[in-house]
Short mmCIF file of C-alpha atoms in Angstrom, two decimals:
data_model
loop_
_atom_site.label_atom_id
_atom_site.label_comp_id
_atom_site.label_asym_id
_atom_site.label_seq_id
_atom_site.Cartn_x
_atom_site.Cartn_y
_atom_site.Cartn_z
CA UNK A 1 0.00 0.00 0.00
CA UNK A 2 1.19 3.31 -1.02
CA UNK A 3 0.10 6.32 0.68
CA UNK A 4 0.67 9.99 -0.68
CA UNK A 5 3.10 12.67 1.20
CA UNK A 6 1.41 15.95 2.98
CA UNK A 7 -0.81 17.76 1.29
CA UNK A 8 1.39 21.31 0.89
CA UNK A 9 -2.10 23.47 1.03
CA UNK A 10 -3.51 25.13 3.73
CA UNK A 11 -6.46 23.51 5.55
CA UNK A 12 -10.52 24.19 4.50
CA UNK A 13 -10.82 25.39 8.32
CA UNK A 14 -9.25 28.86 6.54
CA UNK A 15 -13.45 29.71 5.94
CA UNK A 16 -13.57 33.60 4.52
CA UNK A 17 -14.55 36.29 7.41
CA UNK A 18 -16.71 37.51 4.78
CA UNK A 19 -18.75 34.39 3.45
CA UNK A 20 -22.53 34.32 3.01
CA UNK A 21 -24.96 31.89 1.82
CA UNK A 22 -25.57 31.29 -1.51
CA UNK A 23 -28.56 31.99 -3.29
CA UNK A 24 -31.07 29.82 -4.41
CA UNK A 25 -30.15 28.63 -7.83
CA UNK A 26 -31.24 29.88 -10.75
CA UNK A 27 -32.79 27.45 -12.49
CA UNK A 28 -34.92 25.67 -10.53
CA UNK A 29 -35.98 22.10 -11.08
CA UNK A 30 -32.93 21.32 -13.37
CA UNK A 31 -30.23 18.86 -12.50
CA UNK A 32 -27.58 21.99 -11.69
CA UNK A 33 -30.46 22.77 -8.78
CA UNK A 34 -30.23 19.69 -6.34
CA UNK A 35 -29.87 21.11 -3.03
CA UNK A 36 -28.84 17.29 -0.57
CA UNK A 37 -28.48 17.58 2.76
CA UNK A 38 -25.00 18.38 2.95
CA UNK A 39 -26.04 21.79 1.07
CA UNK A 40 -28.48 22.31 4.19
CA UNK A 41 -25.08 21.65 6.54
CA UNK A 42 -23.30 24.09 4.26
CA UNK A 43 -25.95 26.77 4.69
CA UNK A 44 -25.95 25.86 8.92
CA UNK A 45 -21.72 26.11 9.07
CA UNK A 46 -21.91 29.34 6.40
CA UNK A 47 -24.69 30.85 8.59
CA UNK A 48 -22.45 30.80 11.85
CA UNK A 49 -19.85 33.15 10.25
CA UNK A 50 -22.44 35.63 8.62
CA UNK A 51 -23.67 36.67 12.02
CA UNK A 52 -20.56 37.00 13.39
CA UNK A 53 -18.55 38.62 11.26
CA UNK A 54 -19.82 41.36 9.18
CA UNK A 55 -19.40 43.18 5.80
CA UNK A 56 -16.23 45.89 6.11
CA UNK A 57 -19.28 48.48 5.00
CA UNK A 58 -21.21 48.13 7.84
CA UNK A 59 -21.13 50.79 10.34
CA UNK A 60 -19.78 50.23 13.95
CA UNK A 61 -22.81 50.65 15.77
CA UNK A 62 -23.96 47.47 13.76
CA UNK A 63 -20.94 45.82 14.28
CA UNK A 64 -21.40 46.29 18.11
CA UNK A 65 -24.96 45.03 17.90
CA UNK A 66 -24.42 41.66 15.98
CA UNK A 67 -21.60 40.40 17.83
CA UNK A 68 -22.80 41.25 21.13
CA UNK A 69 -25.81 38.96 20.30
CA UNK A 70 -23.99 36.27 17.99
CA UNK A 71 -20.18 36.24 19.86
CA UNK A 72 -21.31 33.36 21.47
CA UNK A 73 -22.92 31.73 18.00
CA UNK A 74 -19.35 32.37 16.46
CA UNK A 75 -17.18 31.16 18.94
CA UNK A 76 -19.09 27.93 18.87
CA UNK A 77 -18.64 27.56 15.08
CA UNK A 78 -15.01 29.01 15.00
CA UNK A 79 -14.45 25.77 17.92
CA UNK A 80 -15.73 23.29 15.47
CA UNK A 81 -14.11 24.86 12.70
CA UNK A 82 -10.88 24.84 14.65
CA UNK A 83 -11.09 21.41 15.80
CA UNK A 84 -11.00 20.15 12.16
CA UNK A 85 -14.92 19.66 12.08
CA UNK A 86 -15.46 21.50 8.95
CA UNK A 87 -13.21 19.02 6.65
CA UNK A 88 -14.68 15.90 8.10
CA UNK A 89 -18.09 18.05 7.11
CA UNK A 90 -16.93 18.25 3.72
CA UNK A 91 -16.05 14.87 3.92
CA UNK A 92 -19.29 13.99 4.26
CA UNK A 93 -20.59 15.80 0.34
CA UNK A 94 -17.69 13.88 -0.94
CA UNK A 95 -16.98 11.15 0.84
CA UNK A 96 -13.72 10.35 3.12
CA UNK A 97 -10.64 11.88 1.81
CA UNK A 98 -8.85 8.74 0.77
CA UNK A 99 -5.32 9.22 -0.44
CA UNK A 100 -4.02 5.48 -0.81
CA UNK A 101 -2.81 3.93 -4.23
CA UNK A 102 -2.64 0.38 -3.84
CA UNK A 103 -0.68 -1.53 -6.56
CA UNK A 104 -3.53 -4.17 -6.95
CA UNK A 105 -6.05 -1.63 -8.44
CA UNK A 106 -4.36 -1.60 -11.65
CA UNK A 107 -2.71 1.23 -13.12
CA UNK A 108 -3.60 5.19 -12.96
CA UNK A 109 -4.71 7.14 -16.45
CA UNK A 110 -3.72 11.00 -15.57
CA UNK A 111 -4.93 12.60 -18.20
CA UNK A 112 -3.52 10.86 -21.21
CA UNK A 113 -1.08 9.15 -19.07
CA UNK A 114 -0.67 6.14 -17.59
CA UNK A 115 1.17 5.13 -14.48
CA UNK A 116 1.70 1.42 -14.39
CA UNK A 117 1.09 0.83 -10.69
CA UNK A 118 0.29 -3.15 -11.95
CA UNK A 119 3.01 -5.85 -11.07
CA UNK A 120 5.16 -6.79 -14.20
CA UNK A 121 3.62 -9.69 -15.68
CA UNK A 122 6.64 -11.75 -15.86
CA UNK A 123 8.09 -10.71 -12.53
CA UNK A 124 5.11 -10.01 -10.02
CA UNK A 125 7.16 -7.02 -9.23
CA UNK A 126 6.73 -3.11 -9.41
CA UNK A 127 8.49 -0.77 -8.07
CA UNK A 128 6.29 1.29 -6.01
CA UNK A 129 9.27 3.53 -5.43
CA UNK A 130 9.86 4.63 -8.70
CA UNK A 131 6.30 4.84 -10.27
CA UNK A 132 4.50 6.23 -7.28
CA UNK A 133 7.11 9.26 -7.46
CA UNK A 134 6.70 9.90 -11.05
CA UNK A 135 2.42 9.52 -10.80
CA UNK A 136 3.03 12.23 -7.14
CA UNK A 137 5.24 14.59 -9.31
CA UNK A 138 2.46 14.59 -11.88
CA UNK A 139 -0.43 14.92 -10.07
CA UNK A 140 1.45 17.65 -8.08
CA UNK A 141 2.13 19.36 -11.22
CA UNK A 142 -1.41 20.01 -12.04
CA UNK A 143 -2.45 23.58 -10.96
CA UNK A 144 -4.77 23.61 -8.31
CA UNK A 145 -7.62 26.31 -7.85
CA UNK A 146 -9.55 26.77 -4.66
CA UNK A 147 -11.90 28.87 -3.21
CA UNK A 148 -10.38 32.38 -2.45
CA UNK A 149 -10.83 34.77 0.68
CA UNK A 150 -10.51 38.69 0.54
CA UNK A 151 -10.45 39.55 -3.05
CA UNK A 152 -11.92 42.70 -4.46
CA UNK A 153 -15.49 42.51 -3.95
CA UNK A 154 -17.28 41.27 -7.25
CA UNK A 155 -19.17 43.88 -9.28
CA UNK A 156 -21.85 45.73 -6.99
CA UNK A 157 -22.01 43.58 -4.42
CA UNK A 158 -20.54 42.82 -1.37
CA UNK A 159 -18.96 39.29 -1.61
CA UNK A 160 -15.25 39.03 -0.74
CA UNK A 161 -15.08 35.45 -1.24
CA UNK A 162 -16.41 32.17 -3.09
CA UNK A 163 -16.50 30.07 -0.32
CA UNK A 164 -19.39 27.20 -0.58
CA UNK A 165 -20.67 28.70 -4.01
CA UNK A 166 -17.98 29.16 -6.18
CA UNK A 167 -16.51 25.44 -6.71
CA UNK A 168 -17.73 25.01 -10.06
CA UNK A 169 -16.36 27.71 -11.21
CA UNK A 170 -12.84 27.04 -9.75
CA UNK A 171 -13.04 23.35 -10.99
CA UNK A 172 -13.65 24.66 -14.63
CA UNK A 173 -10.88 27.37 -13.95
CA UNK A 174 -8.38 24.60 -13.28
CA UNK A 175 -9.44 22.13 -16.72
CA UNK A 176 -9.01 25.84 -18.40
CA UNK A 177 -5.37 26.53 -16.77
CA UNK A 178 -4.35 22.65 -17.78
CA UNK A 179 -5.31 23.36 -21.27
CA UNK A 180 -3.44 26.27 -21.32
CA UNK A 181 0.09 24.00 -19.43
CA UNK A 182 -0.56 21.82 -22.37
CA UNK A 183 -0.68 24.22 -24.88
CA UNK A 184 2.17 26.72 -23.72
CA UNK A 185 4.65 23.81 -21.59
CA UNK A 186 3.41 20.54 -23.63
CA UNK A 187 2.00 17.26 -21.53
CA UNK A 188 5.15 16.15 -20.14
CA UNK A 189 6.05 19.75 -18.20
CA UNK A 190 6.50 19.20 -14.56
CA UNK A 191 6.82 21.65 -11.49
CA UNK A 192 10.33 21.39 -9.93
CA UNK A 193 11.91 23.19 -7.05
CA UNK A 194 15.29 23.21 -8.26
CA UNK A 195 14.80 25.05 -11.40
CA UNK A 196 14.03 28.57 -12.03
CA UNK A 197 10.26 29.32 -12.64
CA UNK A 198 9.23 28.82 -16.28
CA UNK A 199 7.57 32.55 -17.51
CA UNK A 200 5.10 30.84 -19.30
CA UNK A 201 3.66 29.25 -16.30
CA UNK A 202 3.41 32.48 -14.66
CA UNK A 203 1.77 33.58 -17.04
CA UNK A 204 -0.98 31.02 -16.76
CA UNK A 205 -1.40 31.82 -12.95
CA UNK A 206 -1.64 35.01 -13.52
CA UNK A 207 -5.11 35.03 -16.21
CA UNK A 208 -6.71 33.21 -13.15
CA UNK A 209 -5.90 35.86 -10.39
CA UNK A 210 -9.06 37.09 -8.36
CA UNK A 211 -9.55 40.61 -9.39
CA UNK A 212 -11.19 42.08 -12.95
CA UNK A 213 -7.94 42.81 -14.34
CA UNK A 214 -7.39 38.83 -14.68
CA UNK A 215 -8.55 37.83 -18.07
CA UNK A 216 -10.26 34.44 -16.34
CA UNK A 217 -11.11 35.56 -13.26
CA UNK A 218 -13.84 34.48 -10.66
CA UNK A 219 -15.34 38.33 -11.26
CA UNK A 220 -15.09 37.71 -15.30
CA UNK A 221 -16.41 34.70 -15.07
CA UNK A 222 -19.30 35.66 -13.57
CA UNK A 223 -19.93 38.68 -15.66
CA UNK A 224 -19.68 36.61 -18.95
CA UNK A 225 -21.81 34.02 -17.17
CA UNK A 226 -25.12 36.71 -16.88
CA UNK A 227 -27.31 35.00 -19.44
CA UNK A 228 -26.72 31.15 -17.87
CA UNK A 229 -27.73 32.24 -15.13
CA UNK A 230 -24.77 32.74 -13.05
CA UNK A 231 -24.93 35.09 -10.71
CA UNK A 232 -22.86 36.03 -7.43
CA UNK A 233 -23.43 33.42 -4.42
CA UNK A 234 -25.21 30.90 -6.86
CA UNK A 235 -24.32 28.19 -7.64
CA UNK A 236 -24.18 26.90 -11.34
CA UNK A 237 -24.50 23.26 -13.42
CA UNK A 238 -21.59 22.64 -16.08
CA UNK A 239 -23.38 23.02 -18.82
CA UNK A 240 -23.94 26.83 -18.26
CA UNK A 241 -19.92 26.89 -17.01
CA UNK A 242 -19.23 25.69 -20.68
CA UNK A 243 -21.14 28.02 -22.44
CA UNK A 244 -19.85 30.82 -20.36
CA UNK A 245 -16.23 30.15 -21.10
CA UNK A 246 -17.47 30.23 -24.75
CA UNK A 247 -18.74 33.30 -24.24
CA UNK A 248 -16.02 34.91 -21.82
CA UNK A 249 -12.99 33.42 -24.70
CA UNK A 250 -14.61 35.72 -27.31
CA UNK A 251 -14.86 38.90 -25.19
CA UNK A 252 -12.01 41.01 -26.20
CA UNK A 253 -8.70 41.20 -24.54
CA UNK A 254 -5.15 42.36 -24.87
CA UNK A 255 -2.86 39.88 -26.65
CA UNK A 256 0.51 38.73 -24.74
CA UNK A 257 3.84 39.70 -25.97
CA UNK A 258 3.75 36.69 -28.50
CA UNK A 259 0.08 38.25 -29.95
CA UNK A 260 -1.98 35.41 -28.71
CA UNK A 261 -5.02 35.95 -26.83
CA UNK A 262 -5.22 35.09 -23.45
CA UNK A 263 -7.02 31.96 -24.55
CA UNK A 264 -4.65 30.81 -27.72
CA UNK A 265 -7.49 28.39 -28.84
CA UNK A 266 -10.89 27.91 -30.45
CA UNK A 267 -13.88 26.78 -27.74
CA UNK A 268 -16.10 23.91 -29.12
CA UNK A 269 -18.79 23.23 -26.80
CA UNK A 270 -20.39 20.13 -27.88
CA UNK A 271 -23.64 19.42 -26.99
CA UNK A 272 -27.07 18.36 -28.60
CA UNK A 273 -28.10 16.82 -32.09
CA UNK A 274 -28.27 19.01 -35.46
CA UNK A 275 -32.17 19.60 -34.96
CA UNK A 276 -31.93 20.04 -31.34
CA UNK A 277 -34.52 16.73 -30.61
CA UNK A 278 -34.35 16.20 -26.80
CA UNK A 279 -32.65 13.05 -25.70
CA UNK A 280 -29.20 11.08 -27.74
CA UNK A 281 -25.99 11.74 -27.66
CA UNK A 282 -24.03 15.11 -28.63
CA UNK A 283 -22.21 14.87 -31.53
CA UNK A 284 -18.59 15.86 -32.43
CA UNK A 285 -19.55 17.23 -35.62
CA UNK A 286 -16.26 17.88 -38.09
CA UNK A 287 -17.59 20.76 -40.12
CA UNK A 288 -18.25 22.80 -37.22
CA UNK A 289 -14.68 22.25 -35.13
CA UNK A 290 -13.33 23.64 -38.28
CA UNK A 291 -16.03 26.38 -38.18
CA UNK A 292 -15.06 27.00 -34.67
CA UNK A 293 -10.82 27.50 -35.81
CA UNK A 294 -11.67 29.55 -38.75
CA UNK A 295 -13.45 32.23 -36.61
CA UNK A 296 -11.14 31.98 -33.95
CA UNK A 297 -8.04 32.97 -36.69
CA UNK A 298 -10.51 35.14 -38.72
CA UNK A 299 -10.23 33.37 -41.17
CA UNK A 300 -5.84 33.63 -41.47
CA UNK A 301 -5.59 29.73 -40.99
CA UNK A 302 -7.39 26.55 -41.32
CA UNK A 303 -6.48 24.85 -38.25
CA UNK A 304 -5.82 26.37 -34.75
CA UNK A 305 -5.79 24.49 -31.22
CA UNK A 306 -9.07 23.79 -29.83
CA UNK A 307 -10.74 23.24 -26.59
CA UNK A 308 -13.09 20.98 -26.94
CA UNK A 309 -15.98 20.82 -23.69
CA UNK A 310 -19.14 18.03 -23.88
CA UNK A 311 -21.75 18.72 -21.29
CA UNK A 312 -23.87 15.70 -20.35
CA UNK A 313 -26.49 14.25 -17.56
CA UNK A 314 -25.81 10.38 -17.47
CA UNK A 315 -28.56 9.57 -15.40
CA UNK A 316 -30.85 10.72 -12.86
CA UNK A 317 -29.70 10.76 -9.13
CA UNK A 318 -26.37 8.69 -10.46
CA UNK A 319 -24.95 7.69 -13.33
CA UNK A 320 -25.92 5.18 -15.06
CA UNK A 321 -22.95 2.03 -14.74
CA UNK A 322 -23.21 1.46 -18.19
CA UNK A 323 -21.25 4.73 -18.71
CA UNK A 324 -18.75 4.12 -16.41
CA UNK A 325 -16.53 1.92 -18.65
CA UNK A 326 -16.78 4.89 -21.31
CA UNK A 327 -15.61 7.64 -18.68
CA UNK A 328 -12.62 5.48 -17.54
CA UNK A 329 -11.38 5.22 -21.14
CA UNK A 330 -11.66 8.71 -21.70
CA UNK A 331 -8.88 9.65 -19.90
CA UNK A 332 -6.50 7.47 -22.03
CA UNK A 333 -7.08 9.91 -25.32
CA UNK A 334 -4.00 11.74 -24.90
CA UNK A 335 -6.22 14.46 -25.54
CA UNK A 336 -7.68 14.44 -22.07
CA UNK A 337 -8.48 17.19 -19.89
CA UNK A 338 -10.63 15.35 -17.19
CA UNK A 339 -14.08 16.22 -15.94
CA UNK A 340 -15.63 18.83 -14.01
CA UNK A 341 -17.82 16.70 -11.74
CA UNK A 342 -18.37 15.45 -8.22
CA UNK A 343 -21.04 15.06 -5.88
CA UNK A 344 -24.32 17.65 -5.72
CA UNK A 345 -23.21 20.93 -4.77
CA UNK A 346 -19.80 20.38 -4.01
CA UNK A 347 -18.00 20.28 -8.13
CA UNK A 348 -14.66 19.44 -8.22
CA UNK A 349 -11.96 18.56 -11.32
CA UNK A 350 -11.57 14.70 -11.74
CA UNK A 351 -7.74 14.04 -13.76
CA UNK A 352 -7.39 10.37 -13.39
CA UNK A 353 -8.82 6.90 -12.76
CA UNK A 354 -7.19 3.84 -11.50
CA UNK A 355 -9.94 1.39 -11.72
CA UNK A 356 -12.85 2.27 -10.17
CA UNK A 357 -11.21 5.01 -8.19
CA UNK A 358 -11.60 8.92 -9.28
CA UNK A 359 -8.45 10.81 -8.48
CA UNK A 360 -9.67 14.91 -8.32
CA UNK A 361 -8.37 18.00 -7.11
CA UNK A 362 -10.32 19.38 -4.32
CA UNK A 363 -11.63 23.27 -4.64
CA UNK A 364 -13.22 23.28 -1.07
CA UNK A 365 -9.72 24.27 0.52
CA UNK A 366 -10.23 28.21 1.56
CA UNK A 367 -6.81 30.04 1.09
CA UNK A 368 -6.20 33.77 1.24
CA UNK A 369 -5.32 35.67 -1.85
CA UNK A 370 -2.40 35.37 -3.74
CA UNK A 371 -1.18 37.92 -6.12
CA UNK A 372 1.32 36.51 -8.72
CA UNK A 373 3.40 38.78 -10.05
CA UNK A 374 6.79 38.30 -12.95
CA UNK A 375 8.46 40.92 -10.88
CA UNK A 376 9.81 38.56 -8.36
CA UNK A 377 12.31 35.80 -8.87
CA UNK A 378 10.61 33.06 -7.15
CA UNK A 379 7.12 33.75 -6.95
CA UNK A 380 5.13 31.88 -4.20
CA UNK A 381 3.12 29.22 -6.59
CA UNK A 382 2.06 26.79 -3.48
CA UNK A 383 -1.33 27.36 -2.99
CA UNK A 384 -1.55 26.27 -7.00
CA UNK A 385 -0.80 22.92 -6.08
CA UNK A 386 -1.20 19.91 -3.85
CA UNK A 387 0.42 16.83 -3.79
CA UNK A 388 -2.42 14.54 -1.54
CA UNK A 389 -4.21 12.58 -4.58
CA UNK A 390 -7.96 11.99 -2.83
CA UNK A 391 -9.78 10.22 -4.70
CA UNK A 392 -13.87 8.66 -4.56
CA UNK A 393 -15.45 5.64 -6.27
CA UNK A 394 -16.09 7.28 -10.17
CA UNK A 395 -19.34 5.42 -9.77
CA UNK A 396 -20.31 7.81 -7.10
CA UNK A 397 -19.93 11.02 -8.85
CA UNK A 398 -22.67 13.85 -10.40
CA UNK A 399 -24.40 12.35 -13.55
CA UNK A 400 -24.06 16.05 -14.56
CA UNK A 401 -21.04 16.38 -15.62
CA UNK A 402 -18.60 17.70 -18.60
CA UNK A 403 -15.68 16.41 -20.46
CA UNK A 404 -12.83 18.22 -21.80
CA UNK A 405 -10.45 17.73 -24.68
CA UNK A 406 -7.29 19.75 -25.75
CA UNK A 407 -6.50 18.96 -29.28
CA UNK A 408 -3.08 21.06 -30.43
CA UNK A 409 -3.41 20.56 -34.02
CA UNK A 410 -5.53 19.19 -36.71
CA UNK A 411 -3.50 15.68 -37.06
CA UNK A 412 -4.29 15.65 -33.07
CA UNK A 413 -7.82 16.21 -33.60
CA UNK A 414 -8.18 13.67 -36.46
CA UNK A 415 -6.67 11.10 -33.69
CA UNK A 416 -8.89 12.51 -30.88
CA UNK A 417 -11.90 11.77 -33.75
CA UNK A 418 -10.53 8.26 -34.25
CA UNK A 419 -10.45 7.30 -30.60
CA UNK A 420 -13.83 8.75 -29.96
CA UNK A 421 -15.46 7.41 -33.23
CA UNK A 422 -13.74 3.99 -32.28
CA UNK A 423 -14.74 4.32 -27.91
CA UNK A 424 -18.52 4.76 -29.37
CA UNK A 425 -18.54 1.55 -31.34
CA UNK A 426 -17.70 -0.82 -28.20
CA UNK A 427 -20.16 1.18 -26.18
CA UNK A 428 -22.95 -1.39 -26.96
CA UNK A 429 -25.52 1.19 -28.72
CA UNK A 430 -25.17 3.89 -25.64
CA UNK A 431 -21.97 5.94 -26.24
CA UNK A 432 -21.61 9.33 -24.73
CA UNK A 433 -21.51 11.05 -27.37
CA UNK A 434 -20.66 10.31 -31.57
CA UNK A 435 -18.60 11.44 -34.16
CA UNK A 436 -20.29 12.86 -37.79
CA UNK A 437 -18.49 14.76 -40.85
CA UNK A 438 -21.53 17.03 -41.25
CA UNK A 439 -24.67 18.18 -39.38
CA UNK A 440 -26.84 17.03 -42.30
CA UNK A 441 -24.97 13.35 -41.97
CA UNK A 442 -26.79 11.74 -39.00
CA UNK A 443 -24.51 8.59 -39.36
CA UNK A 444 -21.44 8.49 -37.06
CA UNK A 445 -17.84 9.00 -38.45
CA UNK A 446 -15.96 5.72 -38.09
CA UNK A 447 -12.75 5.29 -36.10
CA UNK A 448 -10.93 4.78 -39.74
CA UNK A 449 -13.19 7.02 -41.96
CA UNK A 450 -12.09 10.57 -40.37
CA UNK A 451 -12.17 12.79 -43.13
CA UNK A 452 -8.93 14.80 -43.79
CA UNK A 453 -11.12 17.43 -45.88
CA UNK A 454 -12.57 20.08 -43.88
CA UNK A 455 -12.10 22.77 -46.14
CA UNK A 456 -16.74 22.89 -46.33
CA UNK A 457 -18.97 23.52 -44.02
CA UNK A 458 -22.36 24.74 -43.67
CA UNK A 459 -23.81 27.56 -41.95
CA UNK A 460 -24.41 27.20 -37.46
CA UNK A 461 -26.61 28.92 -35.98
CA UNK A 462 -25.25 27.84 -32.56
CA UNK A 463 -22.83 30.31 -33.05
CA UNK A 464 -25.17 33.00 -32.21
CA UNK A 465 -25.38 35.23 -29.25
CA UNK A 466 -28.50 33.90 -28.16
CA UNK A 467 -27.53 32.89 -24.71
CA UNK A 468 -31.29 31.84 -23.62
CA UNK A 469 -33.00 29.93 -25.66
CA UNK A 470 -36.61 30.90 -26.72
CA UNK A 471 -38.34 27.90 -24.51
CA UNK A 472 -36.89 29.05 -21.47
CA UNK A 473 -35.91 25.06 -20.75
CA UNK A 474 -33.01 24.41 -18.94
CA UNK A 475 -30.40 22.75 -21.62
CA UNK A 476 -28.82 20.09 -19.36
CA UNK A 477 -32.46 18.31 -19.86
CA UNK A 478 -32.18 17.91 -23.55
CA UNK A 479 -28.87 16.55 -22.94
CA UNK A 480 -29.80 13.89 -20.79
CA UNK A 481 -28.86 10.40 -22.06
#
């Protein structure tokens, strides 16, 4: 049995002085709206530090009032807090932190990689040593985004933290930032200590800072967000986080000193058939990735890098096991950027699977602000990473859920096509989602039939700025398989 080193973060018992509790969400009714009882705990632990502590505008005479009345109330909740209460609370949305890796559970698949924990064959033997080190140093590597306390407040309002709302959006934040390590650093970059600090991954840390003038920010995010419903203190499903990072990656923005955009790739949210019928699978549809890179590159190139996002609902209070095989495999395309899942109200980013077991990085940690700045020599990174690999059963996860692809080039996204087109055959008539050349070709693509000519396509309305649509229906149900 192998058990993983110190998690390097600070503790979730860091809970914001200026938390509140979230609003009700905004779509009621849909799968992004389950409220279980953990949410109800969340609300009861949240509650205890809104009466004690409150908002920097309030006047003293207020301030005197509410904690002369609530000291007690706060005390209480700052002892549980203190004793370590509040992680074995969050233990309970997500079930026990478990950090062991056990050679007999077959080997990990970290996005697009795979750590061969298994015993040799021919030997029996493995050395634990060895591989656990290089699958610690990778996980570790992964940037890791948590809930913030003390940042500028967002917009009009008064909130100075995303503490119990704003997981989703931190879980999407970190498949984002891996795209971009990918993209900018390539799939086999790792963070050392010994070695100077790469610019590039500054940079990447920086775009996700917690103030406006960050490109991806928590206040961005929400303000490009406005027509999915997001909204401050809510919280939000992943198919309105995909559509908002659509719509936040074509907002304008000043280029780097290389002229790319912050985001140096097309968005191609994939999600519904070509006639938008309620129920089946989304389709990958050829034409319109190409679509997607020609606008991105105004038309200057044929091909650019593309993010690819598919939104689904697998079931109805769990997934359905016959889509568990399909998720697993997943994160062997060396395309993979994991899924933003997790259990009901508590998101978080799944990177790997070993077996049965979900490896995710956890965004419930509270840690103070951090500005990141290329002025410095060795900037403080820490709170960017961890090093504890948790993990839960993958069987136990949201059926609402989305899964991300980075595909650098258009001989990677042929491949990605392949291994999709070929993942959907063996899925026995229920694959999560299909393949097709064309919009007006309802047959799937083949895993040896991808088409190298993409040069046509027809016109996409889903493209549009319609951000509603005209029903008023919440899109995750349409989506549901």
């Amino acid at each position: 049995m192998i058990v993983a080193a110190k998690c390097t973060s600070k503790s979730s018992t860091e809970i914001a002085d200026n938390t509140q509790v979230p609003a009700a969400s905004a779509k009621a009714g849909s799968s992004d709206s389950k409220f279980p009882k953990a949410s109800l705990w969340s609300t009861f632990f949240t509650s205890g530090f809104s009466v004690g502590e409150t908002y920097s505008e309030s006047s003293s005479s207020e301030k005197k009032t509410v904690h002369s009345r609530n000291s007690w109330w706060a005390a209480a909740v700052r002892k549980v807090v203190s004793g370590g209460s509040m992680r074995r609370f969050q233990e309970r949305v997500l079930g026990s932190v478990r950090t062991d890796v056990s050679s007999s559970d077959g080997d990990i698949w970290l996005l697009g990689v795979c750590h061969k924990i298994s015993p040799h064959e021919a030997t029996g033997d493995v050395d634990t040593r060895n591989v656990f080190a290089a699958f610690e140093q990778d996980f570790s590597s992964k940037i890791l985004i948590t809930y913030r306390k003390g940042f500028d407040a967002i917009e009009d309002s008064k909130y100075t933290s995303d503490v119990n709302w704003g997981c989703m959006l931190r879980s999407s934040q970190m498949l984002v930032a891996q795209a971009l390590l990918f993209h900018k650093l390539g799939r086999s970059w790792r963070k050392t200590i010994d070695k100077p600090v790469d610019k590039d991954y500054i940079e990447i840390l920086q775009l996700f800072g917690d103030s406006e003038a960050a490109a991806f920010s928590i206040h961005n995010l929400l303000q490009a967000g406005k027509g999915y419903g997001l909204a401050v203190g809510s919280w939000v499903g992943p198919y309105a986080m995909c559509r908002t990072w659509e719509v936040l990656a074509r907002n304008p923005r000043e280029k780097n000193d290389q002229g790319e955009p912050p985001l140096p790739m097309a968005i191609y949210v994939v999600s519904g058939d070509e006639d938008g019928e309620r129920g089946g699978a989304p389709v990958v549809c050829i034409e319109d990735a190409s679509k997607r890179c020609s606008e991105f590159s105004r038309g200057l190139v044929s091909w650019t890098p593309l993010l690819l996002l598919v939104p689904l609902v697998l079931g109805l209070d769990k997934v359905n096991l016959r889509y568990i095989p399909l998720l697993q495999s997943t994160f062997k395309f060396p395309q993979s950027l994991g899924i933003l899942g997790g259990k009901p109200g508590a998101s978080t980013y799944i990177i790997g699977v070993q077996n049965d077991k979900a490896f995710y990085l956890d965004p419930h940690d509270v840690k103070p602000v951090v500005n990141i700045t290329g002025d410095t020599q060795e900037p403080n990174t820490a709170s960017y990473h961890c090093n504890i690999s948790r993990h839960m059963p993958l069987d136990s996860i949201d059926p609402s859920l989305a899964i991300g692809f980075y595909c650098r080039d258009k001989d990677d996204f042929d491949d990605f096509c392949s291994q999709a087109s070929k993942l959907a055959e063996e899925s026995n008539g229920a694959p999560l989602f299909t393949v097709a050349q064309s919009r007006s070709l309802p047959m799937q693509v083949t895993s040896n039939s991808v088409s190298s000519d993409n040069t046509r396509f027809e016109e996409d309305d889903s493209l549009g700025m319609n951000l509603v649509n005209d029903a008023g229906t919440n899109e995750d149900d349409w989506q549901f398989l």
